[in-house]
XYZ file of C-alpha atoms in Angstrom:
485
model
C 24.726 36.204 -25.517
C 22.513 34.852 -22.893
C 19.639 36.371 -24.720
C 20.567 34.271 -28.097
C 21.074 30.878 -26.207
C 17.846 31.470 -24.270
C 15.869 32.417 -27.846
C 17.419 29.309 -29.664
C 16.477 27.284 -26.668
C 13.145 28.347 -26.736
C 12.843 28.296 -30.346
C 14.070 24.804 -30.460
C 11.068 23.517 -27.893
C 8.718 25.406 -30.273
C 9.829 23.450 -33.210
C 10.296 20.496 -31.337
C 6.716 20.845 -30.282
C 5.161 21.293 -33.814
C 6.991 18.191 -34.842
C 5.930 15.908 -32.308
C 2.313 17.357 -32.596
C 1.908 16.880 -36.496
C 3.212 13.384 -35.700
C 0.456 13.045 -33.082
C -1.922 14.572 -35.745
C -0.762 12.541 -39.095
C 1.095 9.283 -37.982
C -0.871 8.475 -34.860
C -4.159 8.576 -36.001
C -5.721 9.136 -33.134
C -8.954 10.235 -32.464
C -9.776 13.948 -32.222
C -10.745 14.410 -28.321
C -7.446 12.503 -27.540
C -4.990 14.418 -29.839
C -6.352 17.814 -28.738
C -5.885 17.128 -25.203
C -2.513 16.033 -26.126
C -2.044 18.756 -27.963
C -3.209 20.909 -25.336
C -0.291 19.259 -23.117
C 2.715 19.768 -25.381
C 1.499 23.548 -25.997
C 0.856 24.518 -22.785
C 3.568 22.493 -20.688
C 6.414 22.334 -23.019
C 9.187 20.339 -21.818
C 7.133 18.263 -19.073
C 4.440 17.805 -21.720
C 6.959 15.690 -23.911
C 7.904 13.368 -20.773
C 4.072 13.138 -19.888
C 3.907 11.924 -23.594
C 6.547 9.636 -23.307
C 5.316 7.947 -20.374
C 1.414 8.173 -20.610
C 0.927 9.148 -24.627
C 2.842 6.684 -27.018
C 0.952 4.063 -29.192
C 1.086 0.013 -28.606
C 2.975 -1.319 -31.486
C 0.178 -3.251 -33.314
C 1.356 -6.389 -32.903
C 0.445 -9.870 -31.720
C 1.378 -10.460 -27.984
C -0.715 -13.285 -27.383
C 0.222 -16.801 -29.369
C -1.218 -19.953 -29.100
C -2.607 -20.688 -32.387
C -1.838 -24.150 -32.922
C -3.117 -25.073 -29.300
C -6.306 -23.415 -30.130
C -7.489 -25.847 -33.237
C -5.806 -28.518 -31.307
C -8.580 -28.259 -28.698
C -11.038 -26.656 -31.431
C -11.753 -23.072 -30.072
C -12.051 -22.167 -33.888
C -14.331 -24.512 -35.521
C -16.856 -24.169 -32.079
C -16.652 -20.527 -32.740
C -17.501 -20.779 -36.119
C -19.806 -23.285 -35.601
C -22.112 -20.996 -32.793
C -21.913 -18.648 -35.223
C -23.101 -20.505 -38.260
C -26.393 -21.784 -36.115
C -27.281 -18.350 -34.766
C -26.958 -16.709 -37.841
C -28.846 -19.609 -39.433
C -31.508 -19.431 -36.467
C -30.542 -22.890 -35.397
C -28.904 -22.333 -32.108
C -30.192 -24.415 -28.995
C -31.205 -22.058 -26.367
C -31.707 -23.270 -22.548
C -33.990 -20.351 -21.861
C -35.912 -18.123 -24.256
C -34.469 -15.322 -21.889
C -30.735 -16.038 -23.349
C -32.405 -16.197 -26.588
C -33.406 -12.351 -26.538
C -29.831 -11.339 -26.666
C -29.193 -13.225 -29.676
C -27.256 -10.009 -31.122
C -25.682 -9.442 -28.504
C -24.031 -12.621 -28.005
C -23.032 -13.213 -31.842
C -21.401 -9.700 -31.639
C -19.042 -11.154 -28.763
C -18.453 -14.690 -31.077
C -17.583 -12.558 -33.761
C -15.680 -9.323 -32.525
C -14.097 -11.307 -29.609
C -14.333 -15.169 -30.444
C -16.242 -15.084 -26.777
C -18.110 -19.045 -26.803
C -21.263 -18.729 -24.774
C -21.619 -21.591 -22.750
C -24.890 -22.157 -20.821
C -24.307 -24.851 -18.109
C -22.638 -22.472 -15.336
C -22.953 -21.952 -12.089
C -22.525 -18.399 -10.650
C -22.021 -17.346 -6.651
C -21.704 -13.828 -6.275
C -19.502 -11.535 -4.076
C -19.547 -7.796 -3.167
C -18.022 -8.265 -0.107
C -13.724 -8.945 0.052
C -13.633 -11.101 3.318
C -15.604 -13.551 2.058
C -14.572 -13.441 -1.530
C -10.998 -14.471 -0.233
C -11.763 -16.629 2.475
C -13.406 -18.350 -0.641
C -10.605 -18.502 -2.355
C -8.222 -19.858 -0.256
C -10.639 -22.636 0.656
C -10.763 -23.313 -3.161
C -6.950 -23.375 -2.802
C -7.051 -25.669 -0.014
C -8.851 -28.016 -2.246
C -6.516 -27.797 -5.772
C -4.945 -30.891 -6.304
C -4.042 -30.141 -10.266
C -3.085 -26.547 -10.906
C -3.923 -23.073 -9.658
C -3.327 -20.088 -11.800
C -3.895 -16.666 -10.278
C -3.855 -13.473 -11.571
C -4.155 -9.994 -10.640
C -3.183 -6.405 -11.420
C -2.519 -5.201 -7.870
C -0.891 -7.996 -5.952
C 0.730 -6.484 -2.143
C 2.622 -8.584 0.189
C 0.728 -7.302 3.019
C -1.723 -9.804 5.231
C -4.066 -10.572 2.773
C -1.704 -10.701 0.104
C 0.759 -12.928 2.567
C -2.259 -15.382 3.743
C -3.043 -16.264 -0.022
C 1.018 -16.842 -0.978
C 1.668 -19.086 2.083
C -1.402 -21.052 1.016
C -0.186 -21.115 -2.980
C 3.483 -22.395 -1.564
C 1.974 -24.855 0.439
C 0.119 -26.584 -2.308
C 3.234 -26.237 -4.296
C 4.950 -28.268 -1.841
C 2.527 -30.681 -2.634
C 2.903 -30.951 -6.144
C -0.174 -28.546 -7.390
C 1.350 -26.642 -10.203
C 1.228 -22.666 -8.899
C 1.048 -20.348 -11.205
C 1.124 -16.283 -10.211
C 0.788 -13.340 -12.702
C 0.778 -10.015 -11.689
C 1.147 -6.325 -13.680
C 4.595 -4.697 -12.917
C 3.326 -1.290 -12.498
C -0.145 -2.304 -10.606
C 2.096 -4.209 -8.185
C 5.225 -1.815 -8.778
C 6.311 -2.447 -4.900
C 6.997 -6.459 -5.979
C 9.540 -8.512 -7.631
C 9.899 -11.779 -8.286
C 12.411 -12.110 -5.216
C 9.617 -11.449 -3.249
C 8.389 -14.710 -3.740
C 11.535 -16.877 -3.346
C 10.062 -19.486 -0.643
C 7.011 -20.079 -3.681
C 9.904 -20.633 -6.211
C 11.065 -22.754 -4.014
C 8.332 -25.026 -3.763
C 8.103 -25.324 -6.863
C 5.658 -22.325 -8.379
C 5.994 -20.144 -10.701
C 5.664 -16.541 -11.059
C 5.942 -14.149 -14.198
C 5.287 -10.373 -14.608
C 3.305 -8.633 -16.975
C 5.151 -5.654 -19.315
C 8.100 -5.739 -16.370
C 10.373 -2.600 -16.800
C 13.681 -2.584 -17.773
C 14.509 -0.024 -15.319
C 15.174 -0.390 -11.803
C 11.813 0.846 -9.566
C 10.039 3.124 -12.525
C 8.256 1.705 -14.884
C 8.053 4.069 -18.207
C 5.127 2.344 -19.520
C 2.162 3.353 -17.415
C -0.179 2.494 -20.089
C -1.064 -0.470 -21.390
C -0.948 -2.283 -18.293
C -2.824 -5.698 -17.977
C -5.961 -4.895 -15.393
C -7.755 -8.214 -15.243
C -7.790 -10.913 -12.523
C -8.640 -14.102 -13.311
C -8.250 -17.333 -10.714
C -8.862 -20.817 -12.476
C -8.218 -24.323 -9.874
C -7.868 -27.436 -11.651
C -10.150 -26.055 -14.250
C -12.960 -26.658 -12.054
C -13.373 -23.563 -10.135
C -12.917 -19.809 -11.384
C -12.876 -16.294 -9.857
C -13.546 -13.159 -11.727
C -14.058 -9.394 -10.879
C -13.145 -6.050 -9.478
C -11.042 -7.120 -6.127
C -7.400 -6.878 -6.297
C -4.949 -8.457 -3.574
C -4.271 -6.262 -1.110
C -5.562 -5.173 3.051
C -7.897 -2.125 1.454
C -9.717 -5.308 -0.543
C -11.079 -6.335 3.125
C -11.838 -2.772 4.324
C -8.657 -2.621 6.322
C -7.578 0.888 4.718
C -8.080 4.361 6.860
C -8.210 6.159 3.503
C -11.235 4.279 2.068
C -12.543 2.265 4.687
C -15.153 -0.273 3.908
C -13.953 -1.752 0.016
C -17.498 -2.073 -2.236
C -16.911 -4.271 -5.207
C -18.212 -7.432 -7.103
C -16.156 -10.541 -7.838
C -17.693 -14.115 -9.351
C -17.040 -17.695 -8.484
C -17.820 -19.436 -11.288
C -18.181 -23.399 -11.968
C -19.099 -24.645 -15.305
C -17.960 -24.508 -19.420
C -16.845 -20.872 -18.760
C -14.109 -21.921 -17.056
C -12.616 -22.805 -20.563
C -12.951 -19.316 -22.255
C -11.501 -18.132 -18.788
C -8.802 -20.819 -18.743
C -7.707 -20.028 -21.931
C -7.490 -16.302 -21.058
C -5.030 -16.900 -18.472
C -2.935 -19.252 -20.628
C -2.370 -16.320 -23.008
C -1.512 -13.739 -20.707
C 1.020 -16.111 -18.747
C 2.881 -17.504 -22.153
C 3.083 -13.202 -23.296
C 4.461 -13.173 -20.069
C 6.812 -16.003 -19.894
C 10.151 -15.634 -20.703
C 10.613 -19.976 -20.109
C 7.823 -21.377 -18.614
C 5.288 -21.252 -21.214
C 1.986 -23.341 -20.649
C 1.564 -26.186 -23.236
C -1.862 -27.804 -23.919
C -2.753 -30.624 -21.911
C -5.705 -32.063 -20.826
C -6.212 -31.247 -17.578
C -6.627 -27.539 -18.143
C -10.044 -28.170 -19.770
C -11.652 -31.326 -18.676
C -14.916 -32.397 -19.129
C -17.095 -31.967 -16.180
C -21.204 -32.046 -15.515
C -23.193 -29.837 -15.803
C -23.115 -27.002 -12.643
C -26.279 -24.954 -13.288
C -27.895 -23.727 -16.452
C -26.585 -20.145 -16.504
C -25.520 -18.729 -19.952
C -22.182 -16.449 -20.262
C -19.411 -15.182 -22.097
C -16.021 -14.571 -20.852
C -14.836 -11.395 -23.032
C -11.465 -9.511 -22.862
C -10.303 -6.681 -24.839
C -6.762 -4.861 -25.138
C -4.804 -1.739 -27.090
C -3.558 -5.106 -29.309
C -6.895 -4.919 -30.767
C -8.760 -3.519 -33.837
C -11.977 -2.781 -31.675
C -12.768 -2.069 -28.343
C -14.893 -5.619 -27.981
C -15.877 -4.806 -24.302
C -16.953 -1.122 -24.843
C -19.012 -2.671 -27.503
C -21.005 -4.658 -25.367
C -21.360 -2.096 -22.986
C -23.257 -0.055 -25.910
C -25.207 -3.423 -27.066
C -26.365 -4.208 -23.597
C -27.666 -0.074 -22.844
C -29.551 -0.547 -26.534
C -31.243 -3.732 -25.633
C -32.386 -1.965 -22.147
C -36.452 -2.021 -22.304
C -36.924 -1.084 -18.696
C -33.857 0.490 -16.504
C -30.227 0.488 -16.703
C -28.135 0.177 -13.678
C -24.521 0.943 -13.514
C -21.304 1.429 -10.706
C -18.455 2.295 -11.240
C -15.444 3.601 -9.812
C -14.903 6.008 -12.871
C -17.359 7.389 -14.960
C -15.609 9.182 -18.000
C -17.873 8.200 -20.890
C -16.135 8.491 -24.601
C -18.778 9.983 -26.720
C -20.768 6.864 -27.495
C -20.714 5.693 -24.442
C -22.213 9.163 -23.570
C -24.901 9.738 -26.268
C -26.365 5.789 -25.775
C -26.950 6.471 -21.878
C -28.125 9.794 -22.708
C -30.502 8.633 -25.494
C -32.002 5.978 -23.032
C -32.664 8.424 -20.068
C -34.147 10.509 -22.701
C -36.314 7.973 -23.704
C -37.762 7.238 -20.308
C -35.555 4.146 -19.569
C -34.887 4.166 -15.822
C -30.809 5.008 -15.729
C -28.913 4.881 -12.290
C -25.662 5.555 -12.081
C -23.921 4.990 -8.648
C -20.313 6.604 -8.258
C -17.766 7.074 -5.270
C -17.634 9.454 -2.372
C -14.003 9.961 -2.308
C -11.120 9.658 -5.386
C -8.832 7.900 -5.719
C -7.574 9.560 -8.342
C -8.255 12.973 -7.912
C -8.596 14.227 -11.571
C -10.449 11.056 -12.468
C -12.657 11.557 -9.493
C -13.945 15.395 -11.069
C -13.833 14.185 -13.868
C -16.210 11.239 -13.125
C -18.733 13.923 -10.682
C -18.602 16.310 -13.889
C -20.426 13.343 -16.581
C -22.265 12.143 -13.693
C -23.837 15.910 -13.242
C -24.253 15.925 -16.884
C -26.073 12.953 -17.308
C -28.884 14.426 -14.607
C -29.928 16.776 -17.230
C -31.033 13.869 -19.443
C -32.913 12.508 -16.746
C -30.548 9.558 -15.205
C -29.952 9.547 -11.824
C -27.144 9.493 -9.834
C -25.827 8.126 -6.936
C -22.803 9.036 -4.624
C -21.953 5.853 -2.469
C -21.092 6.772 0.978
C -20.226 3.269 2.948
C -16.536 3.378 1.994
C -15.190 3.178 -1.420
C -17.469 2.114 -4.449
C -14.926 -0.459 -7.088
C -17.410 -2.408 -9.042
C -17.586 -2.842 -12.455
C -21.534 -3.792 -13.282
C -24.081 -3.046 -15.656
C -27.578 -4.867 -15.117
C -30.408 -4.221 -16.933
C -33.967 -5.116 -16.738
C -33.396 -8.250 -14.406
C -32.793 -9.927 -17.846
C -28.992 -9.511 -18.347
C -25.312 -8.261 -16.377
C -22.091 -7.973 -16.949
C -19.619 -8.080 -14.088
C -16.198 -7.724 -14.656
C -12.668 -5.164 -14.786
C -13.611 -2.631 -16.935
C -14.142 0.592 -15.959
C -16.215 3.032 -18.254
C -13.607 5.207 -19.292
C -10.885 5.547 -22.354
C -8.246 3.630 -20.243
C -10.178 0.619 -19.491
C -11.925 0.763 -23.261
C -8.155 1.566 -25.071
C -5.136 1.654 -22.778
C -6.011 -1.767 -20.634
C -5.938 -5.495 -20.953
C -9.857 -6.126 -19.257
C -11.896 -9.182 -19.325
C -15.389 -9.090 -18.603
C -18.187 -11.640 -17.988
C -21.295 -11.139 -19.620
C -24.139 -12.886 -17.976
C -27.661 -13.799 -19.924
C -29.587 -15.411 -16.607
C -32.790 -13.855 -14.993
C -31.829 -14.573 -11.418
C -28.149 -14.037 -11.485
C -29.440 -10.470 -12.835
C -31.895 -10.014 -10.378
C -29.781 -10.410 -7.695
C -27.152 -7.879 -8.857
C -29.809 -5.875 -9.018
C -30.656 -6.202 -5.646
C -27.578 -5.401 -4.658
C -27.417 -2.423 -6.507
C -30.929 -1.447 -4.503
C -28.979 -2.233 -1.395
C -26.075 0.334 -2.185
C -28.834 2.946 -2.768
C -29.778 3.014 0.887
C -26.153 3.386 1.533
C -26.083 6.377 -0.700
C -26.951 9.931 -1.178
C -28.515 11.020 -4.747
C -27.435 13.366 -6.123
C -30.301 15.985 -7.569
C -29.361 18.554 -10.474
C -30.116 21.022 -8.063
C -27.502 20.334 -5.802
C -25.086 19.773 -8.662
C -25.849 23.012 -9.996
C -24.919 24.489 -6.294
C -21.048 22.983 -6.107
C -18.421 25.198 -5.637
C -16.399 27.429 -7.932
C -13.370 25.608 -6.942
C -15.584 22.007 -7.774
C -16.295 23.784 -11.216
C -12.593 24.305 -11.666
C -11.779 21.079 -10.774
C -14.099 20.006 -13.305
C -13.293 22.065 -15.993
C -9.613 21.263 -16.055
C -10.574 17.138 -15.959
C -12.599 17.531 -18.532
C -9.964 18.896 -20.877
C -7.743 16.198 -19.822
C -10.748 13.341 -19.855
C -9.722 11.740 -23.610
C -6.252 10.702 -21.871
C -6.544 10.148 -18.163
């Protein structure tokens, strides 16, 4: 008897299995590296494969989460859309700089798969260190007399965290409208009782894809990764720094924190403006953000840098970031630099690095020391080894923990921003990226890439080829599991 339960136990997983697989296979439509490694999953851990699915594997509902259609003609994001595009398709855009000009493709591939203006009047200051980032922006806080609106995936209530909500209830108390949005499971330890005294004053706060369950949060995926600061419309932050102690180097486990974040004054503050307003009203269950002036007022010009604020999401046909990722490498004349925290290339992210180290383009690639996600982390050293047989190199950034999200290429162009180069931050993530057309704000990135290199061992293919068995292990098992980490 025990024999017949445990056989039409068993043979009820099987079936169970096959049935959720051909769904993966026929209604999912997935693409082929993801569904085998899912595949791979269900087959090989049978009844913890299925929750692993549930939590990590199921689909966004293709729908629209972010509204605000009517606001958007009523302060003509459409028509100026359309209209950059008519004159750069018709050769009749006004360039600042013929420098801007050269990425003429690239920029009309953002208007039209992303609706990302470029606006060439900014003004960019550039951070790579946390202290001074936020000791920027509570200064900028100090000085809001309008409106803040903050937002962040990771958000902790430690001293950092603490320092910047005192200074948001304080303006509240003063009548600045506050504004806080953070992602329920990047900030998983918070919820909105945590921020009662804020309330109190007067702000607001909302959470993005909150769970209905007490403590877990089923939906790991499809979390909203970007942080975005806008002050009165005036002022604007942008970048790879979350809130949190280990943002200022204060963590044992990673010590010193390496990442990029922009202040930004100018016309991008619009595009970024209007970025937050969309996340907040998804968000909001009752305090959704009408139009009003204020948000986007007319200011001078701050500097004469040209951008585009682009975002992408799993609510969207295309992944608009990814594809200016591949634009940017393909313009590359001269060298490609990239860091980031995560280095799992899909396949055309792959082949258009590989192609340009190939083709004698000079590609560095700077990575962590240390995970901090373990099978992300071999997963990352594996491409990274691979991409030193095409002739890139590689380096391994020993000062702490490397978090920046940067491309630069040829001192002609950047992009600084939240997404990571992997399927997460292409697919599964909300990301927003800045995309900067400006000789010295590119130069200077640069710089500080050539900075972190002295801080940094390279790796040769040599000493790749001499890691462990255990590293190849590692490796080998990531890679399977690349398509969906």
């Amino acid at each position: 008897m025990t024999v017949t339960i445990f056989s039409v136990f068993t043979a009820a997983i099987f079936i169970f299995n096959i049935v959720l697989a051909a769904a993966l296979v026929f209604l999912e439509r997935r693409d082929a590296s993801s569904t085998w490694a899912w595949l791979l999953v269900l087959f090989f851990i049978p009844i913890l494969g299925f929750f692993i699915y549930l939590l990590l594997g199921r689909k966004l509902r293709k729908k629209t989460l972010f509204k605000w259609e009517s606001t958007s003609k009523r302060i003509g994001i459409e028509s100026l859309i359309a209209h950059q595009m008519n004159e750069l398709h018709d050769d009749g855009f006004q360039f600042q700089n013929a420098n801007t000009k050269n990425y003429k493709d690239l920029i009309y591939l953002h208007l039209r798969n992303n609706g990302a203006l470029l606006t060439q009047d900014n003004s960019i200051q550039i951070f790579n260190d946390g202290r001074v980032k936020f000791n920027s922006l509570l200064q900028d806080i100090e000085n809001a007399t309008n409106h803040i609106h903050i937002q962040y995936y990771i958000f902790r209530l430690d001293e950092l965290g603490t320092r910047i909500v005192d200074a948001l209830t304080e303006k509240a108390k003063e009548g600045v409208k506050v504004r806080l949005l953070y992602d329920d499971m990047g900030s998983r330890s918070l919820s909105k009782r945590h921020f009662k005294k804020l309330t109190a004053a007067g702000g607001e706060v909302e959470t993005f894809f909150p769970s209905i369950l007490p403590i877990i949060n089923p939906r790991l995926n499809y979390r909203n990764h970007r942080k975005i600061v806008v002050i009165d419309g005036q002022v604007g932050y942008i970048g790879g720094f979350n809130v949190g102690d280990e943002y200022i180097g204060l963590s044992r486990k990673f010590g010193y924190w390496r990442d990029t974040h922009l202040r930004i004054e100018g016309s991008a503050l619009h595009p970024l403006q209007t970025r937050f307003i969309l996340d907040w009203n998804q968000a909001s269950a009752h305090h959704d953000i009408e139009y009003d002036e204020f948000f986007f007022p007319l200011k001078p010009a701050r500097g004469n840098t040209s951008m585009q604020i682009v975002s992408s999401g799993p609510d969207e046909e295309w992944e608009q970031i990814k594809d200016g990722y591949l634009k940017l490498i393909n313009l590359a004349k001269d060298y490609i630099y990239i860091q980031t925290p995560y280095f799992i290339p899909d396949a055309s992210f792959y082949d258009a690095i590989r192609i340009a180290a190939l083709s004698g383009i000079d590609v560095r690639i700077m990575i962590p020391n240390k995970p901090d996600h373990p099978f992300v982390y071999w997963a990352t050293y594996s491409y990274a080894g691979q991409m030193l047989r095409a002739g890139a190199r590689v380096f391994i950034y020993d000062n702490g923990f490397l978090h920046t999200k940067m491309i630069v290429t040829d001192n002609k162009a950047a992009t600084v921003g939240t997404a990571n180069i992997d399927v997460r931050s292409f697919k599964l993530n909300f990301e927003v990226n800045a995309f900067i057309y400006d000789e010295q704000v590119s130069s200077d990135l640069a710089e500080l890439f050539h900075q972190d290199m002295k801080l940094s061992t390279e790796l040769t293919y040599e000493m790749y080829l001499e890691r462990t068995r255990m590293i190849k292990t590692k490796e080998s098992i990531a890679r399977l599991l690349a398509p969906i980490l």
